mmCIF file of C-alpha atoms in Angstrom:
data_model
loop_
_atom_site.group_PDB
_atom_site.id
_atom_site.type_symbol
_atom_site.label_atom_id
_atom_site.label_comp_id
_atom_site.label_asym_id
_atom_site.label_seq_id
_atom_site.Cartn_x
_atom_site.Cartn_y
_atom_site.Cartn_z
ATOM 1 C CA MET A 1 -26.184 43.026 16.261
ATOM 2 C CA ASN A 2 -28.296 44.567 13.624
ATOM 3 C CA ARG A 3 -29.810 43.820 10.779
ATOM 4 C CA THR A 4 -31.237 44.802 7.616
ATOM 5 C CA ALA A 5 -32.466 43.717 4.578
ATOM 6 C CA ARG A 6 -34.425 45.001 2.296
ATOM 7 C CA ALA A 7 -38.199 43.727 0.907
ATOM 8 C CA PHE A 8 -40.031 44.082 -2.672
ATOM 9 C CA TRP A 9 -43.915 45.431 -1.509
ATOM 10 C CA ILE A 10 -46.411 46.020 -3.520
ATOM 11 C CA GLY A 11 -47.615 49.192 -2.122
ATOM 12 C CA SER A 12 -51.758 48.753 -4.542
ATOM 13 C CA PRO A 13 -51.899 47.655 -7.613
ATOM 14 C CA GLY A 14 -49.061 48.250 -10.518
ATOM 15 C CA HIS A 15 -47.175 49.335 -7.772
ATOM 16 C CA GLY A 16 -44.036 48.338 -6.306
ATOM 17 C CA GLU A 17 -41.506 49.488 -3.953
ATOM 18 C CA ILE A 18 -38.234 48.436 -2.668
ATOM 19 C CA ARG A 19 -38.709 49.247 1.568
ATOM 20 C CA ASP A 20 -35.985 48.870 3.836
ATOM 21 C CA LEU A 21 -36.526 47.376 7.399
ATOM 22 C CA THR A 22 -34.682 44.945 10.205
ATOM 23 C CA LEU A 23 -34.866 41.881 10.945
ATOM 24 C CA PRO A 24 -35.412 40.103 13.722
ATOM 25 C CA ASP A 25 -33.500 37.994 16.282
ATOM 26 C CA PRO A 26 -33.603 34.458 14.884
ATOM 27 C CA ALA A 27 -34.756 32.661 17.903
ATOM 28 C CA PRO A 28 -33.852 28.290 18.740
ATOM 29 C CA GLY A 29 -34.522 26.453 15.656
ATOM 30 C CA GLU A 30 -34.648 29.537 13.175
ATOM 31 C CA VAL A 31 -32.610 30.544 10.375
ATOM 32 C CA VAL A 32 -31.285 33.796 8.565
ATOM 33 C CA VAL A 33 -30.823 33.158 4.484
ATOM 34 C CA ARG A 34 -29.395 35.727 2.696
ATOM 35 C CA SER A 35 -30.458 36.105 -1.115
ATOM 36 C CA LEU A 36 -28.671 34.941 -4.520
ATOM 37 C CA TYR A 37 -32.262 34.424 -6.261
ATOM 38 C CA SER A 38 -36.317 34.213 -6.188
ATOM 39 C CA GLY A 39 -38.446 33.793 -8.965
ATOM 40 C CA VAL A 40 -40.525 35.535 -10.582
ATOM 41 C CA SER A 41 -43.764 33.961 -11.569
ATOM 42 C CA ARG A 42 -45.353 35.897 -13.426
ATOM 43 C CA GLY A 43 -48.777 33.980 -13.758
ATOM 44 C CA THR A 44 -50.143 34.402 -10.961
ATOM 45 C CA GLU A 45 -47.322 36.729 -9.862
ATOM 46 C CA THR A 46 -48.529 38.796 -12.184
ATOM 47 C CA LEU A 47 -51.969 38.783 -10.917
ATOM 48 C CA VAL A 48 -51.255 39.790 -7.667
ATOM 49 C CA PHE A 49 -49.367 43.104 -8.630
ATOM 50 C CA ARG A 50 -52.690 44.363 -10.504
ATOM 51 C CA GLY A 51 -54.942 42.717 -8.134
ATOM 52 C CA GLY A 52 -56.501 40.276 -9.665
ATOM 53 C CA VAL A 53 -56.961 38.041 -6.403
ATOM 54 C CA PRO A 54 -60.759 37.967 -5.443
ATOM 55 C CA GLU A 55 -62.031 38.649 -2.112
ATOM 56 C CA SER A 56 -63.201 35.080 -1.365
ATOM 57 C CA GLN A 57 -59.020 33.695 -2.832
ATOM 58 C CA HIS A 58 -57.685 35.892 -0.610
ATOM 59 C CA SER A 59 -57.052 33.025 2.282
ATOM 60 C CA ALA A 60 -55.907 30.201 -0.701
ATOM 61 C CA MET A 61 -53.862 32.607 -2.320
ATOM 62 C CA ARG A 62 -52.301 33.723 0.347
ATOM 63 C CA ALA A 63 -48.187 32.879 0.121
ATOM 64 C CA PRO A 64 -46.741 30.846 3.173
ATOM 65 C CA PHE A 65 -44.293 34.294 3.679
ATOM 66 C CA GLN A 66 -46.962 36.474 2.348
ATOM 67 C CA GLU A 67 -46.887 40.669 4.580
ATOM 68 C CA GLY A 68 -49.750 42.503 4.416
ATOM 69 C CA ASP A 69 -53.068 41.644 2.504
ATOM 70 C CA PHE A 70 -54.974 41.204 -0.969
ATOM 71 C CA PRO A 71 -54.726 43.373 -2.734
ATOM 72 C CA GLY A 72 -52.412 45.954 -1.874
ATOM 73 C CA PRO A 73 -50.150 46.824 0.622
ATOM 74 C CA VAL A 74 -48.378 43.241 0.121
ATOM 75 C CA LYS A 75 -45.105 41.467 0.062
ATOM 76 C CA TYR A 76 -45.752 38.328 -2.344
ATOM 77 C CA GLY A 77 -43.694 35.403 -3.601
ATOM 78 C CA TYR A 78 -42.368 31.927 -3.149
ATOM 79 C CA LEU A 79 -39.535 31.346 -4.720
ATOM 80 C CA ASN A 80 -36.271 31.711 -3.069
ATOM 81 C CA VAL A 81 -32.213 30.266 -2.972
ATOM 82 C CA GLY A 82 -29.778 31.648 -0.488
ATOM 83 C CA VAL A 83 -26.974 30.896 2.057
ATOM 84 C CA VAL A 84 -27.862 30.227 5.583
ATOM 85 C CA GLU A 85 -25.588 32.770 7.623
ATOM 86 C CA GLU A 86 -26.703 31.966 10.727
ATOM 87 C CA GLY A 87 -28.861 29.106 11.956
ATOM 88 C CA PRO A 88 -28.064 24.951 12.700
ATOM 89 C CA ALA A 89 -24.607 23.480 12.347
ATOM 90 C CA GLU A 90 -25.444 21.400 9.219
ATOM 91 C CA LEU A 91 -27.458 23.937 7.499
ATOM 92 C CA THR A 92 -24.419 27.241 8.189
ATOM 93 C CA GLY A 93 -22.571 27.976 4.902
ATOM 94 C CA ARG A 94 -25.869 25.242 2.537
ATOM 95 C CA THR A 95 -27.311 26.628 -0.347
ATOM 96 C CA VAL A 96 -31.079 26.494 -0.163
ATOM 97 C CA PHE A 97 -34.478 27.177 -1.199
ATOM 98 C CA SER A 98 -37.652 28.027 0.354
ATOM 99 C CA LEU A 99 -40.545 29.729 -0.020
ATOM 100 C CA TYR A 100 -39.877 33.422 0.922
ATOM 101 C CA PRO A 101 -40.332 36.917 -1.276
ATOM 102 C CA HIS A 102 -38.118 38.462 -2.841
ATOM 103 C CA GLN A 103 -36.380 39.874 -0.107
ATOM 104 C CA THR A 104 -32.232 39.979 0.391
ATOM 105 C CA ARG A 105 -32.030 38.460 3.889
ATOM 106 C CA PHE A 106 -34.664 36.702 5.960
ATOM 107 C CA VAL A 107 -35.364 35.670 9.411
ATOM 108 C CA VAL A 108 -37.613 32.045 8.895
ATOM 109 C CA PRO A 109 -37.510 28.388 11.232
ATOM 110 C CA ALA A 110 -35.061 26.104 10.192
ATOM 111 C CA SER A 111 -37.628 23.663 8.613
ATOM 112 C CA ALA A 112 -38.698 26.125 6.508
ATOM 113 C CA VAL A 113 -35.563 25.042 4.330
ATOM 114 C CA THR A 114 -34.255 22.629 2.253
ATOM 115 C CA VAL A 115 -31.165 22.013 0.593
ATOM 116 C CA VAL A 116 -30.643 22.175 -2.492
ATOM 117 C CA PRO A 117 -28.893 19.320 -3.850
ATOM 118 C CA ASP A 118 -24.914 19.544 -4.833
ATOM 119 C CA SER A 119 -26.064 18.862 -8.669
ATOM 120 C CA VAL A 120 -28.450 21.351 -9.052
ATOM 121 C CA PRO A 121 -26.872 25.387 -9.017
ATOM 122 C CA ALA A 122 -28.307 27.573 -6.984
ATOM 123 C CA GLU A 123 -29.603 29.286 -10.283
ATOM 124 C CA ARG A 124 -31.898 27.100 -11.900
ATOM 125 C CA ALA A 125 -33.066 25.910 -8.252
ATOM 126 C CA VAL A 126 -36.032 29.006 -7.232
ATOM 127 C CA LEU A 127 -37.603 26.787 -10.366
ATOM 128 C CA ALA A 128 -38.174 24.430 -7.753
ATOM 129 C CA GLY A 129 -41.574 26.373 -6.250
ATOM 130 C CA THR A 130 -42.575 25.106 -10.387
ATOM 131 C CA VAL A 131 -41.547 22.408 -10.464
ATOM 132 C CA GLU A 132 -43.062 20.839 -7.463
ATOM 133 C CA THR A 133 -46.330 22.166 -8.585
ATOM 134 C CA ALA A 134 -45.692 20.070 -11.300
ATOM 135 C CA VAL A 135 -44.475 16.692 -9.682
ATOM 136 C CA ASN A 136 -48.430 17.650 -7.705
ATOM 137 C CA ALA A 137 -50.236 17.817 -11.135
ATOM 138 C CA LEU A 138 -48.340 14.391 -12.321
ATOM 139 C CA TRP A 139 -49.408 13.122 -8.927
ATOM 140 C CA ASP A 140 -53.550 13.355 -9.786
ATOM 141 C CA ALA A 141 -53.615 12.964 -13.156
ATOM 142 C CA ALA A 142 -51.830 9.224 -13.630
ATOM 143 C CA PRO A 143 -50.123 9.518 -16.723
ATOM 144 C CA LEU A 144 -49.577 5.921 -17.609
ATOM 145 C CA VAL A 145 -47.353 4.365 -20.353
ATOM 146 C CA GLY A 146 -48.254 4.785 -24.049
ATOM 147 C CA ASP A 147 -50.694 7.586 -23.238
ATOM 148 C CA ARG A 148 -50.928 10.565 -25.559
ATOM 149 C CA ILE A 149 -50.618 13.448 -23.753
ATOM 150 C CA ALA A 150 -50.841 17.288 -25.113
ATOM 151 C CA VAL A 151 -49.839 20.085 -22.850
ATOM 152 C CA VAL A 152 -52.087 23.836 -22.982
ATOM 153 C CA GLY A 153 -50.208 26.374 -22.591
ATOM 154 C CA GLY A 154 -46.615 26.555 -22.383
ATOM 155 C CA GLY A 155 -46.102 28.981 -19.323
ATOM 156 C CA MET A 156 -44.034 28.036 -16.493
ATOM 157 C CA VAL A 157 -46.215 25.890 -15.409
ATOM 158 C CA GLY A 158 -47.001 24.071 -18.451
ATOM 159 C CA CYS A 159 -42.789 23.447 -19.678
ATOM 160 C CA SER A 160 -42.358 22.313 -16.128
ATOM 161 C CA VAL A 161 -45.553 19.877 -16.995
ATOM 162 C CA ALA A 162 -43.621 18.281 -20.181
ATOM 163 C CA ALA A 163 -39.975 18.562 -18.649
ATOM 164 C CA LEU A 164 -41.866 15.933 -16.872
ATOM 165 C CA LEU A 165 -43.771 14.495 -18.597
ATOM 166 C CA ALA A 166 -40.511 13.906 -21.002
ATOM 167 C CA ARG A 167 -39.313 10.949 -19.327
ATOM 168 C CA PHE A 168 -42.007 9.209 -18.676
ATOM 169 C CA PRO A 169 -42.276 5.854 -21.798
ATOM 170 C CA GLY A 170 -44.068 5.222 -24.285
ATOM 171 C CA VAL A 171 -46.020 9.042 -23.816
ATOM 172 C CA ARG A 172 -46.974 10.956 -27.180
ATOM 173 C CA VAL A 173 -46.182 14.551 -25.499
ATOM 174 C CA GLN A 174 -46.995 17.716 -27.642
ATOM 175 C CA LEU A 175 -46.844 21.027 -26.401
ATOM 176 C CA VAL A 176 -48.958 22.863 -27.295
ATOM 177 C CA ASP A 177 -48.953 27.279 -27.980
ATOM 178 C CA ALA A 178 -50.160 30.308 -30.564
ATOM 179 C CA ASP A 179 -47.141 31.985 -28.676
ATOM 180 C CA PRO A 180 -44.512 29.957 -32.113
ATOM 181 C CA ALA A 181 -41.644 31.354 -30.230
ATOM 182 C CA ARG A 182 -42.085 27.830 -27.447
ATOM 183 C CA ALA A 183 -41.327 25.575 -30.108
ATOM 184 C CA LYS A 184 -37.493 26.348 -28.897
ATOM 185 C CA VAL A 185 -38.290 25.782 -25.812
ATOM 186 C CA ALA A 186 -40.175 22.581 -26.048
ATOM 187 C CA GLU A 187 -36.880 21.070 -28.421
ATOM 188 C CA ALA A 188 -35.125 22.193 -25.465
ATOM 189 C CA LEU A 189 -37.168 19.917 -22.425
ATOM 190 C CA GLY A 190 -37.008 17.013 -25.923
ATOM 191 C CA VAL A 191 -41.410 17.036 -26.449
ATOM 192 C CA GLY A 192 -43.335 18.120 -29.839
ATOM 193 C CA PHE A 193 -45.124 21.517 -30.635
ATOM 194 C CA ALA A 194 -47.084 22.236 -31.847
ATOM 195 C CA SER A 195 -50.500 26.129 -32.689
ATOM 196 C CA PRO A 196 -53.805 25.706 -30.879
ATOM 197 C CA ALA A 197 -54.942 24.418 -34.684
ATOM 198 C CA ASP A 198 -52.453 21.849 -35.317
ATOM 199 C CA ALA A 199 -52.814 19.620 -32.540
ATOM 200 C CA LEU A 200 -52.965 16.283 -32.550
ATOM 201 C CA ASP A 201 -56.164 14.859 -31.297
ATOM 202 C CA GLY A 202 -57.053 11.942 -29.079
ATOM 203 C CA CYS A 203 -55.602 12.122 -26.269
ATOM 204 C CA ASP A 204 -55.847 10.643 -23.195
ATOM 205 C CA LEU A 205 -54.859 13.008 -21.264
ATOM 206 C CA VAL A 206 -54.215 16.809 -21.806
ATOM 207 C CA VAL A 207 -52.849 19.371 -19.247
ATOM 208 C CA HIS A 208 -54.484 23.284 -19.293
ATOM 209 C CA ALA A 209 -52.712 25.799 -18.215
ATOM 210 C CA SER A 210 -53.455 28.026 -20.405
ATOM 211 C CA ALA A 211 -55.223 30.782 -18.321
ATOM 212 C CA THR A 212 -57.179 31.244 -21.063
ATOM 213 C CA GLU A 213 -60.880 29.699 -22.289
ATOM 214 C CA GLN A 214 -59.849 28.571 -25.871
ATOM 215 C CA GLY A 215 -57.279 26.702 -24.300
ATOM 216 C CA LEU A 216 -59.451 24.752 -21.816
ATOM 217 C CA ALA A 217 -61.554 24.877 -24.841
ATOM 218 C CA ARG A 218 -59.053 23.237 -26.915
ATOM 219 C CA SER A 219 -58.726 21.545 -25.155
ATOM 220 C CA LEU A 220 -61.494 19.170 -24.454
ATOM 221 C CA GLU A 221 -62.132 19.172 -28.455
ATOM 222 C CA LEU A 222 -57.848 16.919 -27.942
ATOM 223 C CA LEU A 223 -58.877 14.210 -25.884
ATOM 224 C CA THR A 224 -60.443 10.970 -27.120
ATOM 225 C CA ALA A 225 -63.556 9.444 -25.142
ATOM 226 C CA GLU A 226 -64.207 9.258 -21.312
ATOM 227 C CA GLY A 227 -60.666 10.969 -21.086
ATOM 228 C CA THR A 228 -59.628 14.013 -18.240
ATOM 229 C CA VAL A 229 -58.401 17.365 -19.034
ATOM 230 C CA LEU A 230 -56.447 18.454 -15.169
ATOM 231 C CA GLU A 231 -56.944 22.045 -15.163
ATOM 232 C CA LEU A 232 -53.547 23.887 -14.228
ATOM 233 C CA SER A 233 -55.097 27.339 -14.827
ATOM 234 C CA TRP A 234 -56.046 30.590 -12.263
ATOM 235 C CA TYR A 235 -58.085 32.242 -13.932
ATOM 236 C CA GLY A 236 -58.144 34.650 -10.814
ATOM 237 C CA ASP A 237 -61.527 36.799 -10.822
ATOM 238 C CA ARG A 238 -62.289 36.054 -14.732
ATOM 239 C CA GLN A 239 -64.945 33.997 -15.541
ATOM 240 C CA VAL A 240 -64.494 31.431 -17.627
ATOM 241 C CA SER A 241 -67.517 29.992 -20.388
ATOM 242 C CA LEU A 242 -67.470 26.154 -21.232
ATOM 243 C CA PRO A 243 -69.262 24.075 -25.102
ATOM 244 C CA LEU A 244 -70.489 21.380 -22.484
ATOM 245 C CA GLY A 245 -73.226 20.157 -24.598
ATOM 246 C CA GLU A 246 -71.925 18.918 -28.480
ATOM 247 C CA ALA A 247 -70.127 15.569 -27.337
ATOM 248 C CA PHE A 248 -68.931 16.781 -23.324
ATOM 249 C CA HIS A 249 -71.298 13.466 -22.300
ATOM 250 C CA SER A 250 -72.008 11.284 -25.277
ATOM 251 C CA ARG A 251 -67.692 11.307 -25.139
ATOM 252 C CA ARG A 252 -67.553 11.028 -21.385
ATOM 253 C CA LEU A 253 -65.275 13.851 -21.142
ATOM 254 C CA VAL A 254 -63.913 14.748 -18.116
ATOM 255 C CA ILE A 255 -62.019 17.830 -16.248
ATOM 256 C CA ARG A 256 -59.869 17.921 -13.189
ATOM 257 C CA SER A 257 -58.240 20.413 -11.007
ATOM 258 C CA SER A 258 -54.874 20.601 -8.988
ATOM 259 C CA GLN A 259 -53.903 22.736 -7.167
ATOM 260 C CA VAL A 260 -50.793 22.658 -5.354
ATOM 261 C CA GLY A 261 -51.515 23.988 -2.094
ATOM 262 C CA THR A 262 -52.474 20.485 -0.444
ATOM 263 C CA VAL A 263 -50.292 16.963 -1.207
ATOM 264 C CA SER A 264 -52.724 14.638 -4.183
ATOM 265 C CA PRO A 265 -55.306 12.429 -3.281
ATOM 266 C CA ARG A 266 -52.988 10.298 -4.456
ATOM 267 C CA ARG A 267 -50.228 10.560 -2.960
ATOM 268 C CA SER A 268 -50.986 10.707 0.661
ATOM 269 C CA ASN A 269 -48.376 8.904 2.083
ATOM 270 C CA ARG A 270 -46.618 12.059 0.536
ATOM 271 C CA THR A 271 -45.139 14.889 2.942
ATOM 272 C CA TYR A 272 -44.746 19.330 1.074
ATOM 273 C CA ALA A 273 -40.877 18.792 2.496
ATOM 274 C CA ASP A 274 -41.011 14.922 0.121
ATOM 275 C CA ARG A 275 -42.511 16.850 -2.175
ATOM 276 C CA LEU A 276 -40.370 19.968 -2.639
ATOM 277 C CA ALA A 277 -37.901 17.472 -2.119
ATOM 278 C CA LEU A 278 -38.143 15.124 -4.871
ATOM 279 C CA ALA A 279 -39.297 18.880 -7.231
ATOM 280 C CA LEU A 280 -35.345 19.812 -5.830
ATOM 281 C CA GLU A 281 -33.877 16.232 -7.084
ATOM 282 C CA LEU A 282 -35.644 16.178 -10.639
ATOM 283 C CA LEU A 283 -34.187 19.593 -10.859
ATOM 284 C CA ALA A 284 -30.274 18.689 -12.157
ATOM 285 C CA ASP A 285 -31.639 17.860 -16.086
ATOM 286 C CA PRO A 286 -30.084 20.611 -17.789
ATOM 287 C CA ALA A 287 -33.101 20.998 -19.887
ATOM 288 C CA LEU A 288 -34.299 22.651 -17.382
ATOM 289 C CA ASP A 289 -33.091 26.059 -17.438
ATOM 290 C CA ALA A 290 -34.982 26.674 -20.669
ATOM 291 C CA LEU A 291 -37.488 27.773 -18.114
ATOM 292 C CA VAL A 292 -35.612 30.841 -17.008
ATOM 293 C CA THR A 293 -35.854 32.866 -19.642
ATOM 294 C CA GLY A 294 -34.984 36.074 -18.251
ATOM 295 C CA GLU A 295 -32.883 37.647 -15.320
ATOM 296 C CA SER A 296 -33.314 41.723 -13.070
ATOM 297 C CA ALA A 297 -31.400 42.997 -10.364
ATOM 298 C CA PHE A 298 -33.580 43.244 -6.707
ATOM 299 C CA GLU A 299 -33.303 46.795 -7.382
ATOM 300 C CA GLU A 300 -34.838 46.682 -10.605
ATOM 301 C CA LEU A 301 -38.017 44.593 -9.447
ATOM 302 C CA PRO A 302 -40.242 48.536 -9.454
ATOM 303 C CA GLN A 303 -39.085 49.027 -12.712
ATOM 304 C CA ALA A 304 -39.933 44.811 -14.413
ATOM 305 C CA MET A 305 -42.456 43.599 -12.669
ATOM 306 C CA PRO A 306 -44.929 46.467 -14.837
ATOM 307 C CA ARG A 307 -43.292 44.965 -17.477
ATOM 308 C CA LEU A 308 -43.394 41.457 -17.044
ATOM 309 C CA ALA A 309 -47.697 41.889 -16.144
ATOM 310 C CA THR A 310 -48.125 43.809 -19.828
ATOM 311 C CA GLY A 311 -46.180 41.554 -21.402
ATOM 312 C CA GLU A 312 -43.337 43.703 -22.538
ATOM 313 C CA ILE A 313 -40.385 41.117 -20.882
ATOM 314 C CA PRO A 314 -42.150 38.124 -22.556
ATOM 315 C CA ALA A 315 -40.888 34.763 -19.526
ATOM 316 C CA LEU A 316 -41.347 31.619 -17.947
ATOM 317 C CA CYS A 317 -39.412 32.220 -14.789
ATOM 318 C CA HIS A 318 -37.697 35.828 -14.284
ATOM 319 C CA ARG A 319 -35.601 35.547 -11.457
ATOM 320 C CA ILE A 320 -33.790 37.713 -9.757
ATOM 321 C CA ARG A 321 -30.386 38.508 -8.705
ATOM 322 C CA TYR A 322 -29.038 40.309 -5.594
ATOM 323 C CA ALA A 323 -25.929 42.014 -5.233
ATOM 324 C CA ASP A 324 -22.693 40.387 -2.418
ATOM 325 C CA HIS A 325 -24.202 41.858 0.511
ATOM 326 C CA ALA A 326 -20.399 42.570 2.054
ATOM 327 C CA HIS A 327 -20.224 45.365 -0.373
ATOM 328 C CA GLY A 328 -22.575 48.248 1.271
ATOM 329 C CA GLU A 329 -26.015 47.283 -0.246
ATOM 330 C CA ASP A 330 -26.390 45.330 3.369
ATOM 331 C CA LYS A 331 -25.501 46.254 6.314
ATOM 332 C CA ARG A 332 -24.144 45.026 9.671
ATOM 333 C CA ALA A 333 -23.749 46.847 12.919
#
């Protein structure tokens, strides 16, 4: 059987294209997945699209099923929801999430897909990778009942963290962003909202996800004594300056990094599969639909990605919709 597919590639920084390919026959233990939706995580993927991954981070930034190398040509992405067309009986016909780039159909090991619970629509399941990042961040941060918390940066990751924090008992959660339009997202998620100038201080924990040095500096200002900033931003090849004089030492403030590539040491008894399965369970909450702020057809990706990179299309998660392969997009012979 000859299986063809189409994939989105970054041919060179700032330039995307769709390429045709022929899939290999699935080996025992592999599945053939037909894509339903994929998601563009605007922060990381547009950084890759612009060619902003530092050479020292080329290895660390590789996606699980990436092809090619930075800055390009490279096939990059990690938020895919599809249907298993061929594979083990227990998976065939099931809707699954995988960390695969934007491609109409693909072959991966069965162990690389996670079944989407019946309680989670396929359209929302594209958020699983980002909610997984939020889960890992909160394992790192270990917030306590009654904490005063700010999330600085209302992008996809920051909003995912805020959405999970909204479920913690007794906490004060405020989403902080310079864009007043994020107030509606905060309301949908059930958390407070403020501009950076008006944010409430005295925080025990600030989760920073704005990817700006101004945001990180403001995060430090919002802390109470001995408070912690959990840094989720990825700055790529940019240098960041911080005011570590003033009261940084006398107030014994902490800046701690968190990165989804490793399961939090605080949960070393959990696996990557455990973490992703938990993220998918949490996506049963319809409030998280607020994180999907736009949609394009797969064929439009070469035109949409530059507009996402410049901010012309404002987005948290931008969803990519795949056509029905039976109608000619992807033929099998």
